[in-house]
Coordinates of C-alpha atoms and ligand atoms in Angstrom, one line a residue:
M1 CA -41.4 18.4 108.8
K2 CA -43.0 15.8 111.0
M3 CA -46.4 14.7 109.9
G4 CA -49.0 13.8 112.4
N5 CA -49.9 10.6 110.8
S6 CA -48.5 7.3 111.2
S7 CA -45.4 7.9 113.2
F8 CA -43.8 9.3 110.2
V9 CA -41.5 12.1 109.4
A10 CA -41.0 13.7 106.0
I11 CA -38.3 16.2 105.5
A12 CA -38.3 18.3 102.4
L13 CA -35.0 19.3 100.9
L14 CA -34.9 22.0 98.2
M15 CA -33.3 21.5 95.5
S16 CA -21.6 8.2 89.1
V17 CA -20.4 5.9 88.5
V18 CA -22.0 3.1 86.6
V19 CA -21.6 -0.4 87.8
L20 CA -21.6 -2.8 85.0
C21 CA -24.1 -5.4 86.1
N22 CA -27.6 -6.3 85.0
G23 CA -29.2 -7.1 88.4
G24 CA -32.1 -4.7 88.0
K25 CA -35.1 -4.5 85.7
T26 CA -35.6 -2.2 82.8
S27 CA -39.3 -2.6 82.1
S28 CA -40.2 -4.1 78.8
Y29 CA -43.4 -2.2 78.8
V30 CA -43.7 -0.4 75.4
R31 CA -45.9 2.6 75.0
K32 CA -47.9 2.8 71.8
L33 CA -46.7 6.3 71.0
I34 CA -43.9 8.5 72.2
Q35 CA -44.7 12.1 71.9
N36 CA -44.6 15.1 74.1
P37 CA -47.6 15.7 76.2
V38 CA -49.8 18.7 75.3
D39 CA -50.9 21.3 77.8
M40 CA -54.6 21.5 78.4
P41 CA -56.0 24.6 76.8
L42 CA -56.8 27.6 78.9
D43 CA -60.6 27.0 78.4
S44 CA -60.3 23.4 79.5
D45 CA -62.8 22.0 82.0
A46 CA -59.8 21.2 84.3
F47 CA -59.2 24.9 84.7
A48 CA -62.9 26.0 85.1
I49 CA -63.3 29.3 87.1
P50 CA -65.9 28.9 89.8
P51 CA -68.9 31.1 89.2
G52 CA -69.9 34.0 91.5
Y53 CA -68.6 37.4 92.5
N54 CA -65.1 37.0 94.0
A55 CA -65.5 33.2 94.3
P56 CA -62.5 31.5 95.9
Q57 CA -60.5 29.5 93.5
Q58 CA -57.3 27.5 93.6
V59 CA -58.2 26.2 97.0
H60 CA -55.5 24.0 98.6
I61 CA -54.4 22.8 102.1
T62 CA -51.2 21.7 103.7
Q63 CA -50.4 20.6 107.2
G64 CA -49.9 23.6 109.5
D65 CA -47.9 22.1 112.4
H66 CA -45.8 19.1 113.3
V67 CA -48.4 16.7 114.4
G68 CA -51.5 17.3 112.3
Q69 CA -53.6 19.5 114.6
A70 CA -53.4 22.6 112.3
M71 CA -54.0 23.0 108.6
I72 CA -53.1 25.9 106.3
I73 CA -56.1 26.7 104.1
S74 CA -55.1 28.7 101.0
W75 CA -57.2 30.2 98.2
V76 CA -57.3 33.0 95.6
T77 CA -59.9 35.7 95.0
V78 CA -59.8 37.9 91.9
D79 CA -62.3 40.7 92.2
E80 CA -61.4 42.2 95.5
P81 CA -59.3 41.1 98.5
G82 CA -62.4 39.8 100.3
S83 CA -62.3 38.1 103.7
N84 CA -59.3 36.1 105.1
E85 CA -61.7 34.2 107.3
V86 CA -62.2 30.5 107.3
I87 CA -65.3 29.0 109.0
Y88 CA -64.9 25.4 110.0
W89 CA -66.5 22.7 112.1
S90 CA -66.5 18.9 112.5
N91 CA -69.5 16.6 112.6
S92 CA -69.3 16.4 116.4
S93 CA -68.8 20.1 117.1
L94 CA -71.9 22.0 118.3
Q95 CA -70.5 25.3 117.1
N96 CA -68.6 26.8 114.2
F97 CA -65.1 28.1 114.6
T98 CA -63.5 30.9 112.7
A99 CA -59.9 31.7 111.9
E100 CA -58.4 34.8 110.4
G101 CA -55.4 34.7 108.0
E102 CA -53.4 36.9 105.7
V103 CA -53.7 38.0 102.1
F104 CA -50.8 38.5 99.7
T105 CA -50.3 39.8 96.2
Y106 CA -47.3 39.9 94.0
T107 CA -46.3 41.1 90.5
Y108 CA -44.2 39.2 88.1
Y109 CA -43.0 41.1 85.0
N110 CA -46.4 42.4 83.6
Y111 CA -48.6 40.0 85.6
T112 CA -50.4 40.9 88.8
S113 CA -51.6 38.1 91.0
G114 CA -55.1 37.8 92.5
F115 CA -55.5 38.0 96.2
I116 CA -53.8 35.0 97.8
H117 CA -55.2 34.0 101.2
H118 CA -53.5 31.8 103.7
T119 CA -55.3 31.0 107.0
N120 CA -53.9 28.5 109.6
I121 CA -56.7 26.7 111.4
T122 CA -55.6 25.3 114.7
N123 CA -56.7 23.1 117.7
L124 CA -58.0 20.4 115.4
E125 CA -58.8 16.9 116.7
F126 CA -56.9 14.0 115.3
N127 CA -58.5 11.6 112.8
T128 CA -61.5 13.8 112.4
T129 CA -63.4 15.1 109.3
Y130 CA -63.7 18.9 109.2
F131 CA -65.8 21.0 106.8
Y132 CA -64.6 24.4 105.9
V133 CA -66.0 27.5 104.1
V134 CA -64.0 30.2 102.3
G135 CA -65.2 33.3 100.5
I136 CA -67.1 34.7 103.5
G137 CA -69.1 37.8 102.6
N138 CA -69.5 37.1 98.9
T139 CA -69.5 33.8 97.1
T140 CA -68.8 31.0 99.6
R141 CA -67.4 27.5 98.8
Q142 CA -67.4 24.6 101.1
F143 CA -64.8 21.7 101.2
W144 CA -63.7 19.1 103.7
F145 CA -60.7 17.2 104.9
T146 CA -59.8 14.6 107.4
T147 CA -57.0 15.2 110.0
P148 CA -54.3 12.5 110.4
P149 CA -54.5 10.1 113.3
E150 CA -52.6 10.9 116.5
V151 CA -48.9 10.2 116.3
G152 CA -48.2 6.6 117.3
I153 CA -45.6 4.0 116.5
D154 CA -47.8 1.5 114.6
V155 CA -50.4 3.8 113.1
P156 CA -51.2 2.9 109.5
Y157 CA -51.4 5.7 106.9
T158 CA -51.2 6.0 103.1
F159 CA -49.3 8.6 101.1
G160 CA -49.3 9.4 97.4
I161 CA -46.2 10.6 95.7
I162 CA -46.3 12.8 92.6
G163 CA -43.6 14.9 91.0
D164 CA -43.1 17.2 87.9
L165 CA -46.9 17.2 87.3
G166 CA -47.4 20.2 85.0
Q167 CA -50.8 20.7 83.4
T168 CA -51.1 18.5 80.3
F169 CA -53.7 15.9 79.4
D170 CA -51.3 13.3 80.9
S171 CA -51.0 15.3 84.1
N172 CA -54.8 15.2 84.3
T173 CA -54.7 11.4 84.0
T174 CA -52.0 11.1 86.7
L175 CA -54.1 13.2 89.1
T176 CA -57.3 11.2 88.3
H177 CA -55.4 7.9 89.0
Y178 CA -54.0 9.3 92.2
Q179 CA -57.5 10.3 93.3
N180 CA -58.6 6.7 92.7
S181 CA -55.9 5.4 95.0
N182 CA -56.3 5.5 98.8
G183 CA -53.8 8.2 99.5
S184 CA -54.7 10.5 102.4
T185 CA -51.8 13.0 102.0
L186 CA -49.8 13.7 98.9
L187 CA -46.0 14.1 99.0
Y188 CA -45.1 16.4 96.2
V189 CA -41.5 16.2 95.0
G190 CA -41.2 19.5 93.2
D191 CA -41.8 21.2 89.8
L192 CA -45.4 22.2 89.9
S193 CA -47.0 24.3 87.1
Y194 CA -44.2 24.7 84.6
A195 CA -45.4 28.2 84.0
D196 CA -41.8 29.2 83.5
D197 CA -41.8 27.2 80.2
Y198 CA -44.0 30.0 78.8
P199 CA -42.9 33.4 77.5
Y200 CA -42.3 35.7 80.4
H201 CA -43.0 32.8 82.8
D202 CA -46.7 33.5 82.1
N203 CA -48.0 33.3 85.6
V204 CA -51.6 32.8 84.3
R205 CA -50.3 29.1 84.2
W206 CA -49.8 29.2 87.9
D207 CA -53.5 30.1 88.3
T208 CA -54.6 27.4 85.9
W209 CA -52.4 24.9 87.8
G210 CA -54.0 26.0 91.1
R211 CA -57.5 25.4 89.7
F212 CA -56.5 22.1 88.1
T213 CA -55.1 20.6 91.4
E214 CA -57.9 21.9 93.6
R215 CA -60.0 18.8 93.1
S216 CA -57.5 16.9 95.3
A217 CA -55.5 19.6 97.1
A218 CA -58.6 21.2 98.7
Y219 CA -59.5 17.9 100.3
Q220 CA -56.2 16.5 101.6
P221 CA -52.8 18.0 102.5
W222 CA -50.2 18.3 99.7
I223 CA -46.7 18.5 101.2
W224 CA -44.6 20.7 99.1
T225 CA -41.0 20.4 97.9
A226 CA -39.7 23.1 95.6
G227 CA -38.0 22.2 92.3
N228 CA -36.0 24.1 89.7
H229 CA -39.3 25.2 87.9
E230 CA -40.2 27.1 91.0
I231 CA -37.1 29.4 90.9
D232 CA -38.6 31.9 88.4
F233 CA -35.4 34.0 88.6
D234 CA -35.1 35.8 85.3
L235 CA -32.7 38.8 84.9
Q236 CA -33.9 39.5 81.4
I237 CA -37.3 40.5 82.6
G238 CA -36.0 42.0 85.8
E239 CA -37.2 39.2 88.1
T240 CA -34.5 38.8 90.7
Q241 CA -36.4 37.4 93.6
S242 CA -36.1 33.6 93.5
F243 CA -39.2 31.4 94.2
K244 CA -41.5 34.5 94.1
P245 CA -44.7 32.9 92.7
F246 CA -44.2 29.6 94.6
S247 CA -43.6 31.2 98.0
N248 CA -46.5 33.6 97.7
R249 CA -48.9 30.8 96.6
Y250 CA -47.7 27.7 98.6
H251 CA -47.1 28.3 102.2
T252 CA -45.4 25.6 104.3
P253 CA -45.2 25.2 108.1
Y254 CA -41.4 25.8 108.2
E255 CA -41.9 27.9 111.4
S256 CA -42.9 24.7 113.2
S257 CA -39.4 23.3 112.8
Q258 CA -38.0 26.5 114.3
R259 CA -36.0 26.9 111.1
T260 CA -33.5 29.6 111.3
S261 CA -32.5 31.5 108.2
T262 CA -29.3 29.5 107.8
L263 CA -28.1 27.1 105.2
Q264 CA -30.0 23.9 104.4
Y265 CA -27.2 21.8 105.9
K266 CA -27.5 23.5 109.3
W267 CA -31.2 23.1 109.3
L268 CA -31.0 19.4 108.5
T269 CA -28.3 18.6 111.0
T270 CA -30.5 20.2 113.7
E271 CA -33.7 18.6 112.4
L272 CA -32.6 15.0 112.1
P273 CA -31.5 14.4 115.8
K274 CA -34.9 15.7 117.0
I275 CA -36.7 12.8 115.4
D276 CA -37.7 10.2 118.1
R277 CA -38.1 6.9 116.3
T278 CA -39.9 5.4 119.2
E279 CA -42.7 7.9 118.4
T280 CA -42.2 8.5 114.7
S281 CA -41.2 5.2 113.2
W282 CA -40.8 6.1 109.5
L283 CA -38.3 8.6 108.3
I284 CA -39.0 9.8 104.7
V285 CA -37.0 12.5 102.8
L286 CA -38.4 14.4 99.9
M287 CA -36.1 16.3 97.5
H288 CA -36.3 17.3 93.9
A289 CA -33.1 16.1 92.1
P290 CA -32.4 12.4 92.6
W291 CA -29.1 11.0 93.8
Y292 CA -29.4 7.6 92.2
N293 CA -30.5 8.1 88.6
S294 CA -29.5 6.0 85.6
Y295 CA -31.3 8.1 82.9
Y296 CA -29.2 10.4 80.8
S297 CA -31.6 13.2 81.8
H298 CA -30.1 15.1 84.8
Y299 CA -27.4 12.3 85.1
M300 CA -25.3 13.0 88.2
E301 CA -26.9 16.4 88.9
G302 CA -27.6 15.2 92.4
E303 CA -23.9 14.5 93.2
P304 CA -22.9 17.8 94.9
M305 CA -25.8 17.3 97.3
R306 CA -25.3 13.6 97.7
V307 CA -21.7 13.9 98.9
V308 CA -22.7 16.3 101.6
F309 CA -25.9 14.7 102.9
E310 CA -25.6 10.9 102.2
S311 CA -23.8 9.9 105.3
L312 CA -26.4 11.7 107.4
F313 CA -29.2 9.8 105.8
I314 CA -27.4 6.5 106.7
K315 CA -26.6 7.7 110.2
Y316 CA -30.2 8.7 111.0
K317 CA -31.7 5.6 109.3
V318 CA -33.7 7.2 106.6
D319 CA -36.1 4.6 105.2
V320 CA -36.9 6.0 101.8
V321 CA -36.1 9.1 99.7
F322 CA -38.5 10.4 97.1
A323 CA -37.3 12.7 94.3
G324 CA -38.6 14.0 91.0
H325 CA -36.9 16.0 88.3
V326 CA -36.1 13.1 85.9
H327 CA -39.3 12.7 83.9
A328 CA -39.6 8.9 84.4
Y329 CA -39.8 6.3 87.1
E330 CA -36.9 4.6 88.8
R331 CA -36.3 2.7 92.1
S332 CA -32.9 1.9 93.6
E333 CA -31.8 -0.8 95.9
R334 CA -30.4 0.1 99.3
V335 CA -27.0 1.5 98.3
S336 CA -24.5 4.0 99.4
N337 CA -21.4 5.7 98.0
D338 CA -19.9 7.6 100.8
K339 CA -16.5 5.9 101.2
Y340 CA -14.5 8.0 98.8
N341 CA -11.7 10.1 100.3
I342 CA -9.9 11.5 97.2
T343 CA -7.1 8.9 97.3
N344 CA -8.8 5.5 97.8
G345 CA -10.6 5.3 94.5
I346 CA -13.7 3.9 96.3
C347 CA -16.3 5.6 94.2
T348 CA -18.8 3.0 93.2
P349 CA -22.2 2.6 94.8
V350 CA -22.4 -0.6 96.8
K351 CA -25.1 -2.5 98.5
D352 CA -25.7 -1.1 102.0
I353 CA -28.7 -2.2 104.0
S354 CA -28.3 0.8 106.3
A355 CA -29.1 3.1 103.5
P356 CA -32.5 4.4 102.2
V357 CA -34.2 3.2 99.1
Y358 CA -34.2 6.0 96.5
I359 CA -37.3 6.4 94.3
T360 CA -37.7 8.9 91.4
N361 CA -41.3 9.9 90.8
G362 CA -40.7 12.7 88.2
D363 CA -43.3 11.0 86.1
G364 CA -46.3 13.4 86.6
G365 CA -46.7 14.2 82.9
N366 CA -45.6 17.7 82.2
Q367 CA -45.2 19.2 78.7
E368 CA -41.5 18.7 78.6
G369 CA -42.1 15.0 77.9
L370 CA -40.7 11.7 79.2
S371 CA -37.0 11.1 79.8
I372 CA -36.5 8.0 77.6
N373 CA -32.7 7.5 77.3
M374 CA -31.3 5.2 79.9
T375 CA -27.6 4.5 80.5
Q376 CA -26.7 0.9 79.5
P377 CA -26.3 -1.6 80.9
Q378 CA -28.6 -0.9 83.9
P379 CA -26.4 -0.2 86.9
S380 CA -26.7 -2.6 89.8
Y381 CA -28.0 0.2 92.1
S382 CA -31.1 0.5 89.8
A383 CA -33.7 -2.1 90.7
Y384 CA -36.5 -1.0 88.4
R385 CA -36.8 1.8 85.8
E386 CA -39.4 2.7 83.2
A387 CA -40.1 5.7 81.1
S388 CA -43.8 6.1 81.7
F389 CA -46.0 8.6 83.5
G390 CA -47.6 7.6 86.7
H391 CA -47.7 8.1 90.5
G392 CA -46.6 6.2 93.6
T393 CA -48.3 5.2 96.8
L394 CA -46.7 4.3 100.2
E395 CA -48.9 2.4 102.6
I396 CA -47.4 2.4 106.1
K397 CA -48.8 -0.6 107.9
N398 CA -46.9 -0.5 111.2
R399 CA -43.5 0.2 112.6
T400 CA -41.8 -2.6 110.6
H401 CA -43.6 -2.8 107.3
A402 CA -44.7 -0.5 104.5
F403 CA -45.9 -1.4 101.0
Y404 CA -44.8 0.8 98.1
S405 CA -46.3 0.6 94.6
W406 CA -45.9 2.5 91.4
N407 CA -48.8 2.8 89.0
R408 CA -48.2 3.7 85.4
N409 CA -51.0 5.8 83.8
Q410 CA -51.5 3.5 80.8
D411 CA -52.7 0.7 83.1
G412 CA -55.2 2.5 85.2
Y413 CA -54.8 2.7 88.9
A414 CA -55.5 -0.9 89.7
V415 CA -52.2 -2.2 88.3
E416 CA -49.1 -1.9 90.3
A417 CA -46.2 -2.0 87.8
D418 CA -43.6 -1.9 90.4
K419 CA -44.2 -2.9 94.0
L420 CA -42.3 -4.1 97.1
W421 CA -42.4 -4.4 100.9
L422 CA -40.1 -1.9 102.6
F423 CA -38.7 -2.9 105.9
N424 CA -38.2 0.0 108.4
R425 CA -34.5 0.8 108.9
Y426 CA -34.8 1.5 112.6
W427 CA -37.3 -1.3 113.7
N428 CA -36.7 -4.0 111.1
P429 CA -33.3 -3.5 109.4
L430 CA -33.4 -6.7 107.4
D431 CA -32.4 -7.0 103.8
D432 CA -35.5 -6.1 101.6
S433 CA -33.7 -5.9 98.3
T434 CA -35.5 -7.2 95.2
T435 CA -32.6 -7.9 92.9
N436 CA -29.3 -9.7 93.4
I437 CA -27.1 -6.8 94.0
P438 CA -23.5 -7.7 94.8
Ligands
LIG1 C1 -70.4 14.0 108.6 O1 -71.7 14.4 108.3 C2 -72.0 14.3 106.9 C3 -73.3 15.0 106.7 O2 -74.2 14.8 107.7 C4 -72.0 12.9 106.5 O3 -72.3 12.8 105.1 C5 -70.6 12.3 106.7 O4 -70.6 10.9 106.5 C6 -70.2 12.6 108.2 N1 -68.8 12.2 108.2 C7 -68.2 11.6 109.3 C8 -66.8 11.4 109.2 O5 -68.9 11.3 110.2
LIG2 C1 -71.8 26.5 110.5 O1 -71.5 27.1 109.2 C2 -72.2 26.5 108.1 C3 -71.8 27.1 106.8 O2 -71.8 28.5 106.9 C4 -73.7 26.6 108.3 O3 -74.4 25.9 107.3 C5 -74.1 26.0 109.7 O4 -75.4 26.2 110.0 C6 -73.2 26.6 110.8 N1 -73.5 25.9 112.0 C7 -73.6 26.5 113.2 C8 -73.8 25.6 114.4 O5 -73.6 27.7 113.3
LIG3 C1 -47.1 40.9 78.9 O1 -46.1 41.2 78.0 C2 -46.2 40.3 76.8 C3 -45.0 40.7 75.9 O2 -45.0 42.0 75.7 C4 -47.5 40.4 76.1 O3 -47.5 39.4 75.1 C5 -48.6 40.1 77.1 O4 -49.9 40.2 76.5 C6 -48.5 41.0 78.3 N1 -49.5 40.5 79.3 C7 -50.2 41.4 80.1 C8 -51.1 40.8 81.1 O5 -50.1 42.6 79.9
LIG4 C1 -68.8 41.4 99.0 O1 -68.7 41.3 100.4 C2 -68.4 42.6 101.0 C3 -68.2 42.3 102.5 O2 -69.2 41.5 103.0 C4 -69.6 43.5 100.8 O3 -69.4 44.8 101.4 C5 -69.9 43.6 99.3 O4 -71.1 44.4 99.1 C6 -70.0 42.3 98.6 N1 -70.1 42.5 97.2 C7 -71.0 41.9 96.4 C8 -71.0 42.2 95.0 O5 -71.8 41.1 96.9
LIG5 C1 -60.0 6.9 112.9 O1 -61.4 7.0 113.0 C2 -62.1 5.9 112.4 C3 -63.6 6.2 112.7 O2 -63.9 7.4 112.1 C4 -61.7 4.6 113.1 O3 -62.3 3.5 112.4 C5 -60.2 4.5 113.0 O4 -59.7 3.3 113.7 C6 -59.4 5.6 113.5 N1 -58.0 5.5 113.3 C7 -57.1 5.7 114.2 C8 -55.7 5.5 113.8 O5 -57.4 6.1 115.3
LIG6 C1 -59.5 15.9 83.4 O1 -59.9 14.8 84.2 C2 -61.2 14.9 84.8 C3 -61.4 13.8 85.7 O2 -61.1 12.6 85.1 C4 -62.2 14.9 83.6 O3 -63.5 15.1 84.2 C5 -61.9 16.1 82.7 O4 -62.8 16.0 81.6 C6 -60.5 16.0 82.2 N1 -60.1 17.1 81.4 C7 -59.3 17.1 80.4 C8 -59.1 18.4 79.7 O5 -58.8 16.1 80.0
LIG7 C1 -58.5 1.2 98.6 O1 -58.8 0.5 99.8 C2 -59.9 -0.4 99.6 C3 -60.3 -0.9 101.0 O2 -59.2 -1.3 101.7 C4 -59.5 -1.5 98.7 O3 -60.6 -2.4 98.5 C5 -59.1 -0.9 97.3 O4 -58.7 -1.9 96.5 C6 -58.0 0.1 97.5 N1 -57.8 0.8 96.3 C7 -56.6 0.9 95.7 C8 -56.5 1.6 94.4 O5 -55.6 0.5 96.3
LIG8 C1 -50.4 27.1 112.7 O1 -50.8 27.0 114.1 C2 -50.1 26.1 114.9 C3 -50.8 26.0 116.2 O2 -50.9 27.3 116.8 C4 -48.7 26.5 115.0 O3 -48.0 25.5 115.7 C5 -48.1 26.6 113.6 O4 -46.7 27.1 113.7 C6 -48.9 27.5 112.7 N1 -48.4 27.4 111.4 C7 -48.1 28.4 110.6 C8 -47.6 28.1 109.2 O5 -48.3 29.6 111.0
LIG9 C1 -8.8 6.7 102.5 O1 -9.4 5.4 102.6 C2 -8.5 4.3 102.7 C3 -9.3 3.0 102.8 O2 -10.5 3.1 102.2 C4 -7.6 4.5 103.9 O3 -6.7 3.4 104.0 C5 -6.9 5.8 103.9 O4 -6.2 6.0 105.1 C6 -7.9 6.9 103.7 N1 -7.2 8.1 103.5 C7 -7.4 9.2 104.2 C8 -6.6 10.4 103.9 O5 -8.3 9.3 105.1
LIG10 C1 -31.2 9.6 73.1 O1 -30.0 9.1 72.8 C2 -29.7 9.0 71.4 C3 -28.4 8.4 71.1 O2 -27.4 8.9 71.9 C4 -29.8 10.5 70.8 O3 -29.6 10.4 69.4 C5 -31.1 11.1 71.2 O4 -31.2 12.4 70.8 C6 -31.4 11.0 72.6 N1 -32.8 11.4 72.9 C7 -33.1 12.2 73.8 C8 -34.6 12.4 74.0 O5 -32.3 12.7 74.6
LIG11 C1 -46.8 -5.3 110.4 O1 -47.4 -5.4 109.1 C2 -47.0 -6.5 108.3 C3 -47.6 -6.3 107.0 O2 -49.0 -6.0 107.0 C4 -47.5 -7.7 109.0 O3 -47.1 -8.9 108.3 C5 -46.9 -7.8 110.4 O4 -47.4 -9.0 111.1 C6 -47.2 -6.6 111.2 N1 -46.5 -6.6 112.5 C7 -47.2 -6.6 113.6 C8 -46.3 -6.6 114.8 O5 -48.4 -6.5 113.6
LIG12 FE1 -37.0 19.5 87.7

């Protein structure tokens, strides 16, 4: 989907070859203690239920259209369906506006969801702060957000990147650090609540996750990518509809890309040529399983997808690809590996300044713990890797320059453990590598 900010496009995709060379950096940072993170208890303050009859909870927003003039407002009520209405206004508007949405419920094994509301509010002004109220008729709650600036080739904008967050004490630290950054929209690279790690995929943990993330997601758009923990397909308990909890709870503006119900490949090949780089200078792809990963965890899992899509990313000059899935941090150099043709033996990633930088931000902090084991020696495609929790930020400055930084949780948000200037592949296709890759 195209975001209305900063001349930027993010496309969310669902979802080896080791070179013996030590060009990259394996962080020497040593954590004091390596142990699996612990989920916050159900009665934790992070999951507090707002008081009042039928009070809206789990409030979250996501961009509702291509350019940023619509926002999907979502919330859950538990006592009765209540109203689907959102009342909203900006500081400069003399009147209030209302929009009406839809309400959904679903069952999962022996769990019945609350009333899940989604209302698309439209005709918003760019770069404007709006206040909004949900829970009309009973207990109301008020929030606010700021729309992105109008699409323009040199408009600055800052994104956060989080993946595989879960709901542990470490997840809480990641979110707090992200909130202290200057991110205006969060790019979420998949694996949300980890409810499926509980017996019968206890969907109560989807509700706690919704309440936990509200403190950010009600105030700025979170752009969703689905991961494997959203599948929730389980024959043993008769749950045969994939992505049931996720798709009921997290609506996305896929209609605005005129998506047809065809395969992902067909969708992507029609979406990529539509991007006008003289209008939207940065092309960012989000997916769940990384293609360039040098941890043992999920090693080469992204290969089937890479061989199909990689040449498209190069052709359309994707600037950066964010993924999650591996519970650690890693950044690649600009590399590609698309020359193999079954007979030529060319199957090693090579430096390619036409290719994207690949970044794994699967380091949100979920209860499954860090991926610690790395392949040795560090392959040349890997510029920086570290087994710590944290989050990333991408500050787009103009059509040619963006600053990326990764912040490990242990340092507090002010320390950038890994950072670099990214040069735009369309407007500034110079070599921006940070290691001496052959
Ligand atoms: C909007 O109005 C509120 C309350 O009057 C004020 O606190 C806030 O700073 C204003 N925001 C903008 C963006 O003007
Ligand atoms: C708009 O709605 C808010 C919240 O319900 C209310 O406080 C405010 O007075 C309303 N403004 C107008 C102009 O009706
Ligand atoms: C669902 O079933 C499991 C296993 O029988 C049980 O432990 C749990 O309490 C049930 N939950 C509800 C909401 O009935
Ligand atoms: C909740 O709101 C509905 C619709 O306005 C109203 O009929 C009902 O009496 C309210 N319930 C309570 C407990 O306030
Ligand atoms: C957005 O609005 C603020 C004032 O509220 C202004 O300072 C800023 O330059 C605007 N940004 C863009 C990109 O128009
Ligand atoms: C989660 O983080 C928030 C914000 O820092 C803090 O107020 C809250 O106490 C934390 N909760 C837990 C269970 O760590
Ligand atoms: C956020 O932006 C302000 C103003 O540009 C800057 O002073 C501050 O250091 C930034 N914070 C972070 C965490 O980057
Ligand atoms: C929200 O409304 C806008 C403007 O009418 C429309 O373009 C967009 O497709 C809508 N989004 C959803 C998810 O319905
Ligand atoms: C495979 O690639 C090699 C060179 O990389 C080329 O010489 C050969 O013709 C290719 N084979 C096929 C079947 O395309
Ligand atoms: C890491 O690798 C070592 C040696 O191969 C193995 O014993 C250990 O179980 C691995 N640890 C994890 C967490 O995979
Ligand atoms: C783009 O941003 C970079 C980094 O802030 C800056 O060095 C460069 O001069 C800017 N380019 C233009 C044309 O302003
Ligand atoms: Fe995953």
